[in-house]
Amino acid sequence: MDLPEYTRYMIEDHSHHHHHNCEQVTDLKRRPTEKWKINSSIVAKNTSNPIRNIVDGLKLKPNPNKKMIALSIGDPTVFGNLPPSHEVEEAIIDVIKSGKHNGYAPSVGFEHARAAVAKHYHCREAPLTYEDVVLTSGCSSAVDLSITVMANPGQNILCPRPGFSLYQTLAESMGIRVKYYDLIPEKDWEVDLAHLESLIDHDTAAIVTNNPSNPCGSVFTKEHIQDILSVAESHKVPVIADEVYAHQVFTGHTYYSFASQTNNVPILSCGGLTKRWLVPGYRMGWILIHDRNDVLDDEVRQGLVALSTRILGPNTLIQGALPHIMENTPEEYFEKNIKHIEENAKSSYARISQIPGLKPIMPSGAMYMMVGIDIQNFPEFKNELQLVERMITEQSVFCLPAKCFNYPNYFRIVLTVPTDIMIEACSRIAEFCRQHYITSNGVTVQVTDD
């Protein structure tokens, strides 16, 4: 192997007198010195956020006569209508006043904080102890560590389409290829199992799942989870389960973790306080290591510990509060929040279903709804990006184009906004479509917005 000149020189001349070495090294022309030239790394060059890239390319000029309504941001705190629970706030205040969590923690997190998470998610089918928990800086960091520990540059991971773009951002920055398996809108966004299986090859390091789903708001049945796991098991591919929306499901639906449905497939489950406790800024996430038959013990557990030392663990104040947060946040708090989201889902689904040219798909959980666009009936617009852009200009309503999730001719709306704002947004979307929808024979259709 050809070594860089400097390295070769140091190896060949290591026995020479130290002073002689220094003279030789300074003679080497390692780089031109006429002017500064400092490049960014390959990792930095390979890192890009598809949502940011797409949104930055839109002309975001809202109608000055209409107050802007952003149905685009997946941050439930934006409108101030869904505050954290009183118990969470008290837990943080108590920890700060105690003065006991101002120093470093172990890089994987305090044992008592990890134990609180383990206790919260432990179940008979998928038992956990504190040793199975790695605390991270938000769920995004949990996903980052999970992909990094499982895959090498040149390998591939399988991700859902439509799906959260962060998986792509993280993987491609490290030279890991992303292959996309399709979700089927007509089947409430279930995985196309044949397509998933067809993508697996000898370089497939992991299958990434997201249930409940961003952007779809879908919740997999127990049977469908078992079907996905049987594909993983037959090819011996581990699963990285993004379960940050765990338990956020609507009436008539039940949440099942992937780990609860298998005895054989090793699973890294990623979660956090972000969505259920409604504190994304606290940056508290976790990886739950659901080992099966000790296949992760040889390398992956130690790998996660090693990777955790890169940031020396997440915020210690929040770690200190975790046992109280997990133990004392009342069930009514979660129920009230999910009820609000479900009511918004039902009312916006009913309203948007009446709008020619749009086809909403009723969600079952999380906090989003996908809306299909019959783009051929909006001939002014080449694609959903142009339609979304014009909706901002004319109606001051911003829906996130689903190109951000690798899926054309849809947009995603966020369901956490106040009820009156949701109704107003649907009314404006209806007015927009009334002005731009053309039937296949060229007739403009009248649309009511009630």
CSV table of C-alpha atoms in Angstrom, one decimal:
chain,number,residue,atom,x,y,z
A,1,MET,CA,0.0,0.0,0.0
A,2,ASP,CA,1.4,3.4,-0.9
A,3,LEU,CA,1.8,5.5,2.3
A,4,PRO,CA,1.6,9.3,2.4
A,5,GLU,CA,5.1,10.7,2.0
A,6,TYR,CA,5.3,12.1,5.5
A,7,THR,CA,4.3,8.8,7.1
A,8,ARG,CA,6.7,6.8,4.9
A,9,TYR,CA,9.5,9.2,5.8
A,10,MET,CA,8.8,8.8,9.6
A,11,ILE,CA,8.8,5.0,9.3
A,12,GLU,CA,12.0,4.8,7.2
A,13,ASP,CA,13.9,7.4,9.2
A,14,HIS,CA,12.7,6.6,12.7
A,15,SER,CA,16.3,5.6,13.9
A,16,HIS,CA,17.9,8.9,13.0
A,17,HIS,CA,18.8,11.6,15.4
A,18,HIS,CA,15.8,13.6,16.6
A,19,HIS,CA,17.3,16.9,15.5
A,20,HIS,CA,18.1,15.5,12.0
A,21,ASN,CA,14.4,14.3,11.8
A,22,CYS,CA,13.1,17.8,12.5
A,23,GLU,CA,15.2,19.3,9.8
A,24,GLN,CA,14.1,16.7,7.2
A,25,VAL,CA,10.5,17.1,8.1
A,26,THR,CA,10.5,20.9,7.7
A,27,ASP,CA,12.0,20.4,4.3
A,28,LEU,CA,9.0,18.3,3.2
A,29,LYS,CA,6.5,20.3,1.1
A,30,ARG,CA,3.4,19.0,2.8
A,31,ARG,CA,1.1,21.7,1.3
A,32,PRO,CA,1.6,25.0,-0.6
A,33,THR,CA,2.1,28.0,1.8
A,34,GLU,CA,1.3,30.9,-0.6
A,35,LYS,CA,-2.3,31.1,0.7
A,36,TRP,CA,-4.7,29.5,3.1
A,37,LYS,CA,-6.8,26.5,1.8
A,38,ILE,CA,-8.7,24.6,4.4
A,39,ASN,CA,-11.2,22.0,3.1
A,40,SER,CA,-14.1,20.6,5.0
A,41,SER,CA,-14.1,16.8,5.6
A,42,ILE,CA,-15.7,14.2,3.4
A,43,VAL,CA,-18.2,13.5,6.2
A,44,ALA,CA,-19.2,17.2,6.3
A,45,LYS,CA,-19.5,17.3,2.5
A,46,ASN,CA,-21.7,14.2,2.5
A,47,THR,CA,-24.0,15.6,5.2
A,48,SER,CA,-27.2,17.3,4.0
A,49,ASN,CA,-30.7,17.6,5.3
A,50,PRO,CA,-33.3,17.0,2.6
A,51,ILE,CA,-36.0,18.9,4.4
A,52,ARG,CA,-33.8,21.9,4.9
A,53,ASN,CA,-32.6,21.8,1.2
A,54,ILE,CA,-36.2,21.6,-0.1
A,55,VAL,CA,-37.7,24.2,2.3
A,56,ASP,CA,-34.8,26.6,1.6
A,57,GLY,CA,-35.6,26.4,-2.1
A,58,LEU,CA,-39.2,27.4,-1.6
A,59,LYS,CA,-40.3,31.1,-1.9
A,60,LEU,CA,-41.8,31.6,1.5
A,61,LYS,CA,-43.7,34.8,1.0
A,62,PRO,CA,-47.0,34.6,3.0
A,63,ASN,CA,-50.0,36.8,2.1
A,64,PRO,CA,-49.6,39.9,4.3
A,65,ASN,CA,-53.4,40.1,4.9
A,66,LYS,CA,-53.5,36.6,6.4
A,67,LYS,CA,-51.7,35.4,9.5
A,68,MET,CA,-49.2,32.6,8.8
A,69,ILE,CA,-50.3,29.1,9.8
A,70,ALA,CA,-47.4,26.7,9.8
A,71,LEU,CA,-48.7,23.1,9.6
A,72,SER,CA,-45.2,22.1,8.7
A,73,ILE,CA,-43.2,22.0,11.9
A,74,GLY,CA,-43.1,18.7,13.9
A,75,ASP,CA,-42.5,20.6,17.1
A,76,PRO,CA,-45.5,20.2,19.4
A,77,THR,CA,-44.5,23.2,21.6
A,78,VAL,CA,-44.7,25.9,18.8
A,79,PHE,CA,-48.2,27.1,19.5
A,80,GLY,CA,-48.0,26.9,23.3
A,81,ASN,CA,-51.3,24.9,23.5
A,82,LEU,CA,-49.6,21.6,24.7
A,83,PRO,CA,-47.3,22.5,27.6
A,84,PRO,CA,-45.3,19.9,29.5
A,85,SER,CA,-46.9,18.4,32.6
A,86,HIS,CA,-46.6,20.1,36.0
A,87,GLU,CA,-44.8,17.0,37.2
A,88,VAL,CA,-42.1,17.3,34.6
A,89,GLU,CA,-41.5,21.0,35.5
A,90,GLU,CA,-41.4,20.2,39.2
A,91,ALA,CA,-38.9,17.3,38.6
A,92,ILE,CA,-36.5,19.7,36.7
A,93,ILE,CA,-36.8,22.4,39.4
A,94,ASP,CA,-36.1,19.9,42.2
A,95,VAL,CA,-33.0,18.5,40.4
A,96,ILE,CA,-31.6,22.0,39.9
A,97,LYS,CA,-32.1,22.9,43.5
A,98,SER,CA,-30.6,19.7,44.8
A,99,GLY,CA,-27.2,20.6,43.2
A,100,LYS,CA,-26.5,16.9,42.7
A,101,HIS,CA,-26.5,16.7,38.9
A,102,ASN,CA,-24.1,19.5,37.9
A,103,GLY,CA,-21.2,17.2,37.1
A,104,TYR,CA,-20.4,14.6,34.5
A,105,ALA,CA,-22.4,11.3,34.3
A,106,PRO,CA,-21.1,8.0,32.8
A,107,SER,CA,-21.2,8.4,29.1
A,108,VAL,CA,-24.1,6.0,28.8
A,109,GLY,CA,-26.0,7.8,31.5
A,110,PHE,CA,-26.6,7.6,35.3
A,111,GLU,CA,-27.6,4.1,36.4
A,112,HIS,CA,-30.7,5.4,38.3
A,113,ALA,CA,-31.9,7.3,35.2
A,114,ARG,CA,-31.3,4.2,32.9
A,115,ALA,CA,-33.1,2.1,35.4
A,116,ALA,CA,-36.1,4.4,35.3
A,117,VAL,CA,-36.3,4.1,31.5
A,118,ALA,CA,-35.9,0.3,31.7
A,119,LYS,CA,-38.7,0.0,34.3
A,120,HIS,CA,-41.0,2.2,32.1
A,121,TYR,CA,-40.6,0.0,29.0
A,122,HIS,CA,-40.0,-3.4,30.6
A,123,CYS,CA,-42.6,-6.0,29.7
A,124,ARG,CA,-42.8,-9.8,30.0
A,125,GLU,CA,-42.2,-10.3,26.3
A,126,ALA,CA,-39.3,-7.9,26.1
A,127,PRO,CA,-37.6,-7.6,29.6
A,128,LEU,CA,-35.2,-4.8,30.3
A,129,THR,CA,-32.7,-3.8,33.0
A,130,TYR,CA,-30.6,-0.6,33.3
A,131,GLU,CA,-27.8,-2.4,31.5
A,132,ASP,CA,-30.0,-2.5,28.3
A,133,VAL,CA,-30.4,1.3,28.2
A,134,VAL,CA,-28.0,3.9,26.7
A,135,LEU,CA,-29.1,7.5,27.2
A,136,THR,CA,-28.6,9.8,24.3
A,137,SER,CA,-29.0,13.5,23.4
A,138,GLY,CA,-32.5,13.2,22.0
A,139,CYS,CA,-34.0,10.4,19.8
A,140,SER,CA,-32.0,11.6,16.8
A,141,SER,CA,-28.8,10.9,18.7
A,142,ALA,CA,-30.2,7.4,19.5
A,143,VAL,CA,-30.8,6.8,15.8
A,144,ASP,CA,-27.3,8.1,15.0
A,145,LEU,CA,-25.6,5.8,17.4
A,146,SER,CA,-27.7,2.8,16.3
A,147,ILE,CA,-26.9,3.3,12.6
A,148,THR,CA,-23.2,4.0,13.4
A,149,VAL,CA,-22.8,0.9,15.5
A,150,MET,CA,-24.5,-1.4,13.0
A,151,ALA,CA,-23.2,-0.3,9.6
A,152,ASN,CA,-19.9,0.3,7.9
A,153,PRO,CA,-19.2,2.6,4.8
A,154,GLY,CA,-20.3,0.7,1.7
A,155,GLN,CA,-23.0,-1.3,3.5
A,156,ASN,CA,-26.7,-0.4,3.3
A,157,ILE,CA,-29.6,0.1,5.6
A,158,LEU,CA,-33.3,-0.3,4.5
A,159,CYS,CA,-35.5,2.7,5.3
A,160,PRO,CA,-39.3,3.4,4.8
A,161,ARG,CA,-40.6,5.5,1.9
A,162,PRO,CA,-42.2,7.8,2.8
A,163,GLY,CA,-40.0,8.2,5.9
A,164,PHE,CA,-38.2,10.6,8.2
A,165,SER,CA,-35.2,12.1,6.3
A,166,LEU,CA,-32.8,12.0,9.2
A,167,TYR,CA,-32.0,8.3,8.5
A,168,GLN,CA,-30.7,9.3,5.1
A,169,THR,CA,-28.8,12.3,6.5
A,170,LEU,CA,-27.0,10.2,9.1
A,171,ALA,CA,-26.3,7.2,6.9
A,172,GLU,CA,-25.0,9.0,3.8
A,173,SER,CA,-22.7,11.2,5.8
A,174,MET,CA,-20.8,8.1,6.8
A,175,GLY,CA,-20.8,6.5,3.4
A,176,ILE,CA,-23.6,4.1,4.2
A,177,ARG,CA,-26.1,3.5,1.4
A,178,VAL,CA,-29.8,3.9,2.0
A,179,LYS,CA,-32.3,1.6,0.1
A,180,TYR,CA,-36.0,2.4,0.4
A,181,TYR,CA,-38.8,0.0,1.0
A,182,ASP,CA,-42.3,1.2,0.0
A,183,LEU,CA,-45.2,1.8,2.3
A,184,ILE,CA,-48.6,1.2,0.8
A,185,PRO,CA,-51.0,4.2,1.2
A,186,GLU,CA,-54.1,2.1,0.4
A,187,LYS,CA,-53.3,-0.3,3.2
A,188,ASP,CA,-52.8,2.5,5.9
A,189,TRP,CA,-49.1,2.7,5.0
A,190,GLU,CA,-48.2,-0.9,5.7
A,191,VAL,CA,-44.8,-2.1,4.5
A,192,ASP,CA,-44.7,-3.7,1.1
A,193,LEU,CA,-43.1,-6.9,2.4
A,194,ALA,CA,-42.1,-8.4,-0.9
A,195,HIS,CA,-40.4,-5.1,-1.8
A,196,LEU,CA,-38.6,-5.0,1.6
A,197,GLU,CA,-37.4,-8.6,1.2
A,198,SER,CA,-36.2,-7.9,-2.4
A,199,LEU,CA,-33.8,-5.2,-1.2
A,200,ILE,CA,-31.9,-7.3,1.3
A,201,ASP,CA,-28.4,-8.4,0.2
A,202,HIS,CA,-25.2,-9.5,1.8
A,203,ASP,CA,-24.3,-5.8,2.5
A,204,THR,CA,-27.6,-5.0,4.4
A,205,ALA,CA,-26.6,-4.1,7.9
A,206,ALA,CA,-30.1,-3.2,9.4
A,207,ILE,CA,-33.8,-2.6,8.7
A,208,VAL,CA,-35.0,0.7,10.0
A,209,THR,CA,-38.6,0.9,11.1
A,210,ASN,CA,-40.7,3.8,12.3
A,211,ASN,CA,-43.9,2.9,14.2
A,212,PRO,CA,-46.0,5.0,14.9
A,213,SER,CA,-44.9,6.8,11.7
A,214,ASN,CA,-43.6,10.2,10.8
A,215,PRO,CA,-44.9,11.4,8.3
A,216,CYS,CA,-47.8,8.9,7.9
A,217,GLY,CA,-49.3,8.8,11.4
A,218,SER,CA,-49.8,5.0,10.8
A,219,VAL,CA,-49.7,2.4,13.5
A,220,PHE,CA,-48.8,-1.2,12.6
A,221,THR,CA,-51.0,-4.1,13.7
A,222,LYS,CA,-49.4,-6.9,15.8
A,223,GLU,CA,-49.7,-9.2,12.8
A,224,HIS,CA,-47.9,-6.8,10.5
A,225,ILE,CA,-45.0,-6.3,12.9
A,226,GLN,CA,-44.7,-10.1,13.1
A,227,ASP,CA,-44.6,-10.3,9.3
A,228,ILE,CA,-41.8,-7.6,9.1
A,229,LEU,CA,-39.9,-9.4,11.8
A,230,SER,CA,-40.2,-12.8,10.0
A,231,VAL,CA,-38.4,-11.2,7.0
A,232,ALA,CA,-35.7,-9.8,9.3
A,233,GLU,CA,-35.3,-13.2,11.0
A,234,SER,CA,-35.1,-15.3,7.8
A,235,HIS,CA,-32.3,-13.1,6.5
A,236,LYS,CA,-30.6,-12.6,9.9
A,237,VAL,CA,-30.9,-8.8,9.6
A,238,PRO,CA,-31.2,-6.8,12.9
A,239,VAL,CA,-33.9,-4.1,13.3
A,240,ILE,CA,-33.4,-0.4,14.4
A,241,ALA,CA,-36.9,0.5,15.6
A,242,ASP,CA,-37.6,4.2,15.8
A,243,GLU,CA,-40.3,4.2,18.4
A,244,VAL,CA,-40.2,7.8,19.5
A,245,TYR,CA,-44.1,7.9,19.1
A,246,ALA,CA,-44.6,4.8,21.3
A,247,HIS,CA,-48.0,4.6,22.8
A,248,GLN,CA,-49.3,7.7,20.9
A,249,VAL,CA,-52.2,5.9,19.2
A,250,PHE,CA,-55.8,6.9,18.6
A,251,THR,CA,-59.0,5.2,19.9
A,252,GLY,CA,-59.4,1.6,18.6
A,253,HIS,CA,-55.7,1.1,18.0
A,254,THR,CA,-53.0,-0.6,20.1
A,255,TYR,CA,-49.3,0.1,20.1
A,256,TYR,CA,-46.9,-2.9,20.1
A,257,SER,CA,-43.2,-2.5,20.3
A,258,PHE,CA,-41.2,-4.5,17.8
A,259,ALA,CA,-39.2,-6.2,20.6
A,260,SER,CA,-42.4,-7.5,22.2
A,261,GLN,CA,-43.2,-9.5,19.0
A,262,THR,CA,-40.0,-11.6,18.6
A,263,ASN,CA,-37.8,-13.9,20.5
A,264,ASN,CA,-35.1,-14.1,17.9
A,265,VAL,CA,-34.5,-10.8,16.1
A,266,PRO,CA,-32.1,-8.4,17.9
A,267,ILE,CA,-33.5,-4.9,18.1
A,268,LEU,CA,-32.2,-1.5,19.0
A,269,SER,CA,-35.3,0.6,20.0
A,270,CYS,CA,-34.9,4.3,19.8
A,271,GLY,CA,-37.1,6.6,21.9
A,272,GLY,CA,-37.1,9.8,24.0
A,273,LEU,CA,-39.0,12.4,25.9
A,274,THR,CA,-39.6,14.5,22.8
A,275,LYS,CA,-43.0,13.6,21.5
A,276,ARG,CA,-45.0,11.9,24.3
A,277,TRP,CA,-43.8,14.2,27.1
A,278,LEU,CA,-43.7,17.2,24.6
A,279,VAL,CA,-40.3,18.5,25.5
A,280,PRO,CA,-38.2,18.2,22.3
A,281,GLY,CA,-35.7,20.8,23.6
A,282,TYR,CA,-34.8,18.8,26.6
A,283,ARG,CA,-32.7,16.5,24.2
A,284,MET,CA,-33.3,13.3,26.2
A,285,GLY,CA,-33.4,10.1,24.2
A,286,TRP,CA,-32.4,6.5,24.7
A,287,ILE,CA,-31.6,3.2,23.0
A,288,LEU,CA,-33.2,0.1,24.4
A,289,ILE,CA,-31.0,-2.9,23.6
A,290,HIS,CA,-33.3,-5.9,23.1
A,291,ASP,CA,-30.7,-8.6,22.6
A,292,ARG,CA,-31.8,-12.0,21.5
A,293,ASN,CA,-29.6,-15.1,22.3
A,294,ASP,CA,-26.7,-12.8,23.2
A,295,VAL,CA,-25.9,-12.0,19.5
A,296,LEU,CA,-25.3,-8.3,20.4
A,297,ASP,CA,-23.1,-9.1,23.4
A,298,ASP,CA,-19.9,-9.8,21.4
A,299,GLU,CA,-19.5,-6.4,19.8
A,300,VAL,CA,-22.6,-4.1,19.6
A,301,ARG,CA,-23.1,-3.4,23.3
A,302,GLN,CA,-19.4,-2.4,23.7
A,303,GLY,CA,-19.7,-0.5,20.4
A,304,LEU,CA,-22.6,1.6,21.8
A,305,VAL,CA,-20.6,2.3,25.0
A,306,ALA,CA,-17.6,3.4,22.9
A,307,LEU,CA,-19.7,5.6,20.7
A,308,SER,CA,-21.4,7.2,23.7
A,309,THR,CA,-18.0,8.6,24.7
A,310,ARG,CA,-18.0,10.9,21.7
A,311,ILE,CA,-20.4,13.3,23.5
A,312,LEU,CA,-19.9,12.1,27.1
A,313,GLY,CA,-23.6,11.5,27.6
A,314,PRO,CA,-26.7,13.7,27.5
A,315,ASN,CA,-27.8,16.6,29.8
A,316,THR,CA,-27.3,15.5,33.5
A,317,LEU,CA,-30.1,17.7,34.9
A,318,ILE,CA,-32.7,15.9,32.7
A,319,GLN,CA,-31.1,12.6,33.6
A,320,GLY,CA,-31.5,13.4,37.3
A,321,ALA,CA,-35.2,14.2,36.7
A,322,LEU,CA,-35.9,11.1,34.7
A,323,PRO,CA,-37.0,8.8,37.5
A,324,HIS,CA,-39.6,11.3,38.7
A,325,ILE,CA,-40.7,12.1,35.1
A,326,MET,CA,-41.2,8.4,34.3
A,327,GLU,CA,-42.9,7.5,37.6
A,328,ASN,CA,-45.1,10.5,38.2
A,329,THR,CA,-46.4,11.9,34.8
A,330,PRO,CA,-50.1,11.2,35.1
A,331,GLU,CA,-51.8,9.0,32.5
A,332,GLU,CA,-54.5,11.7,32.1
A,333,TYR,CA,-51.8,14.0,30.8
A,334,PHE,CA,-51.0,11.7,27.9
A,335,GLU,CA,-54.7,10.9,27.3
A,336,LYS,CA,-55.6,14.6,27.1
A,337,ASN,CA,-52.8,15.3,24.5
A,338,ILE,CA,-53.6,12.3,22.3
A,339,LYS,CA,-57.3,13.2,22.5
A,340,HIS,CA,-56.6,16.7,21.1
A,341,ILE,CA,-54.5,15.3,18.3
A,342,GLU,CA,-57.1,12.7,17.5
A,343,GLU,CA,-59.9,15.3,17.4
A,344,ASN,CA,-57.8,17.4,15.1
A,345,ALA,CA,-57.1,14.4,12.9
A,346,LYS,CA,-60.8,13.6,12.6
A,347,SER,CA,-62.0,17.1,11.9
A,348,SER,CA,-59.3,17.9,9.4
A,349,TYR,CA,-59.8,14.5,7.7
A,350,ALA,CA,-63.5,15.2,7.4
A,351,ARG,CA,-62.9,18.7,6.0
A,352,ILE,CA,-60.1,17.9,3.6
A,353,SER,CA,-62.0,14.8,2.3
A,354,GLN,CA,-64.6,17.2,0.9
A,355,ILE,CA,-62.0,19.1,-1.1
A,356,PRO,CA,-61.7,17.9,-4.8
A,357,GLY,CA,-58.2,17.2,-5.7
A,358,LEU,CA,-57.1,16.2,-2.2
A,359,LYS,CA,-57.1,12.7,-0.7
A,360,PRO,CA,-56.2,12.6,3.0
A,361,ILE,CA,-55.3,9.3,4.6
A,362,MET,CA,-56.7,9.1,8.1
A,363,PRO,CA,-53.9,8.5,10.7
A,364,SER,CA,-54.0,6.1,13.6
A,365,GLY,CA,-51.5,7.8,15.9
A,366,ALA,CA,-48.4,10.0,16.2
A,367,MET,CA,-49.2,13.6,15.2
A,368,TYR,CA,-49.3,13.9,11.4
A,369,MET,CA,-51.5,13.3,8.5
A,370,MET,CA,-50.5,12.7,4.8
A,371,VAL,CA,-52.7,14.3,2.1
A,372,GLY,CA,-52.5,13.1,-1.4
A,373,ILE,CA,-52.8,15.6,-4.3
A,374,ASP,CA,-54.4,14.8,-7.7
A,375,ILE,CA,-51.7,17.0,-9.3
A,376,GLN,CA,-53.2,16.5,-12.8
A,377,ASN,CA,-56.2,18.5,-11.6
A,378,PHE,CA,-54.0,21.4,-10.7
A,379,PRO,CA,-52.5,22.1,-14.1
A,380,GLU,CA,-50.9,25.4,-13.1
A,381,PHE,CA,-48.4,23.4,-10.9
A,382,LYS,CA,-45.8,21.0,-12.2
A,383,ASN,CA,-45.4,19.3,-8.8
A,384,GLU,CA,-46.5,19.6,-5.2
A,385,LEU,CA,-43.6,21.9,-4.4
A,386,GLN,CA,-45.1,24.6,-6.6
A,387,LEU,CA,-48.6,24.0,-5.2
A,388,VAL,CA,-47.3,24.3,-1.6
A,389,GLU,CA,-45.3,27.4,-2.4
A,390,ARG,CA,-48.4,29.1,-4.0
A,391,MET,CA,-50.6,28.1,-1.0
A,392,ILE,CA,-48.2,30.0,1.2
A,393,THR,CA,-48.2,33.1,-1.1
A,394,GLU,CA,-52.0,33.2,-1.4
A,395,GLN,CA,-53.3,31.6,1.9
A,396,SER,CA,-50.4,31.9,4.3
A,397,VAL,CA,-50.7,28.1,5.1
A,398,PHE,CA,-47.5,26.1,5.0
A,399,CYS,CA,-47.9,22.3,4.6
A,400,LEU,CA,-44.7,20.3,4.2
A,401,PRO,CA,-44.3,18.9,0.7
A,402,ALA,CA,-43.8,15.1,1.0
A,403,LYS,CA,-40.8,15.3,-1.3
A,404,CYS,CA,-39.1,15.9,2.1
A,405,PHE,CA,-40.0,12.3,2.8
A,406,ASN,CA,-39.1,11.0,-0.6
A,407,TYR,CA,-42.7,10.8,-1.7
A,408,PRO,CA,-44.1,13.0,-4.5
A,409,ASN,CA,-47.7,14.4,-4.8
A,410,TYR,CA,-48.5,14.5,-1.1
A,411,PHE,CA,-48.1,17.0,1.7
A,412,ARG,CA,-47.9,16.4,5.4
A,413,ILE,CA,-49.8,18.4,8.0
A,414,VAL,CA,-49.1,18.6,11.7
A,415,LEU,CA,-52.0,17.9,14.0
A,416,THR,CA,-50.8,19.4,17.3
A,417,VAL,CA,-52.0,23.0,16.5
A,418,PRO,CA,-54.9,24.6,18.4
A,419,THR,CA,-58.4,23.5,17.2
A,420,ASP,CA,-59.4,26.9,15.9
A,421,ILE,CA,-56.2,27.3,13.9
A,422,MET,CA,-56.7,23.8,12.4
A,423,ILE,CA,-60.3,24.7,11.3
A,424,GLU,CA,-59.0,28.0,9.8
A,425,ALA,CA,-56.2,26.2,7.9
A,426,CYS,CA,-58.6,23.7,6.4
A,427,SER,CA,-60.9,26.5,5.3
A,428,ARG,CA,-58.0,28.3,3.6
A,429,ILE,CA,-56.8,25.1,1.9
A,430,ALA,CA,-60.4,24.6,0.6
A,431,GLU,CA,-60.5,28.1,-0.7
A,432,PHE,CA,-57.1,27.6,-2.4
A,433,CYS,CA,-58.3,24.4,-4.2
A,434,ARG,CA,-61.6,26.1,-5.2
A,435,GLN,CA,-59.5,28.7,-7.1
A,436,HIS,CA,-57.0,26.3,-8.7
A,437,TYR,CA,-58.8,22.9,-9.2
A,438,ILE,CA,-59.7,22.0,-12.8
A,439,THR,CA,-61.6,18.8,-13.6
A,440,SER,CA,-60.3,16.5,-16.3
A,441,ASN,CA,-62.6,18.2,-18.9
A,442,GLY,CA,-61.3,21.7,-17.9
A,443,VAL,CA,-64.1,22.9,-15.6
A,444,THR,CA,-63.4,24.8,-12.4
A,445,VAL,CA,-65.3,23.2,-9.4
A,446,GLN,CA,-67.0,25.0,-6.6
A,447,VAL,CA,-65.9,23.8,-3.2
A,448,THR,CA,-67.6,24.4,0.1
A,449,ASP,CA,-65.4,24.8,3.2
A,450,ASP,CA,-67.8,23.8,6.0
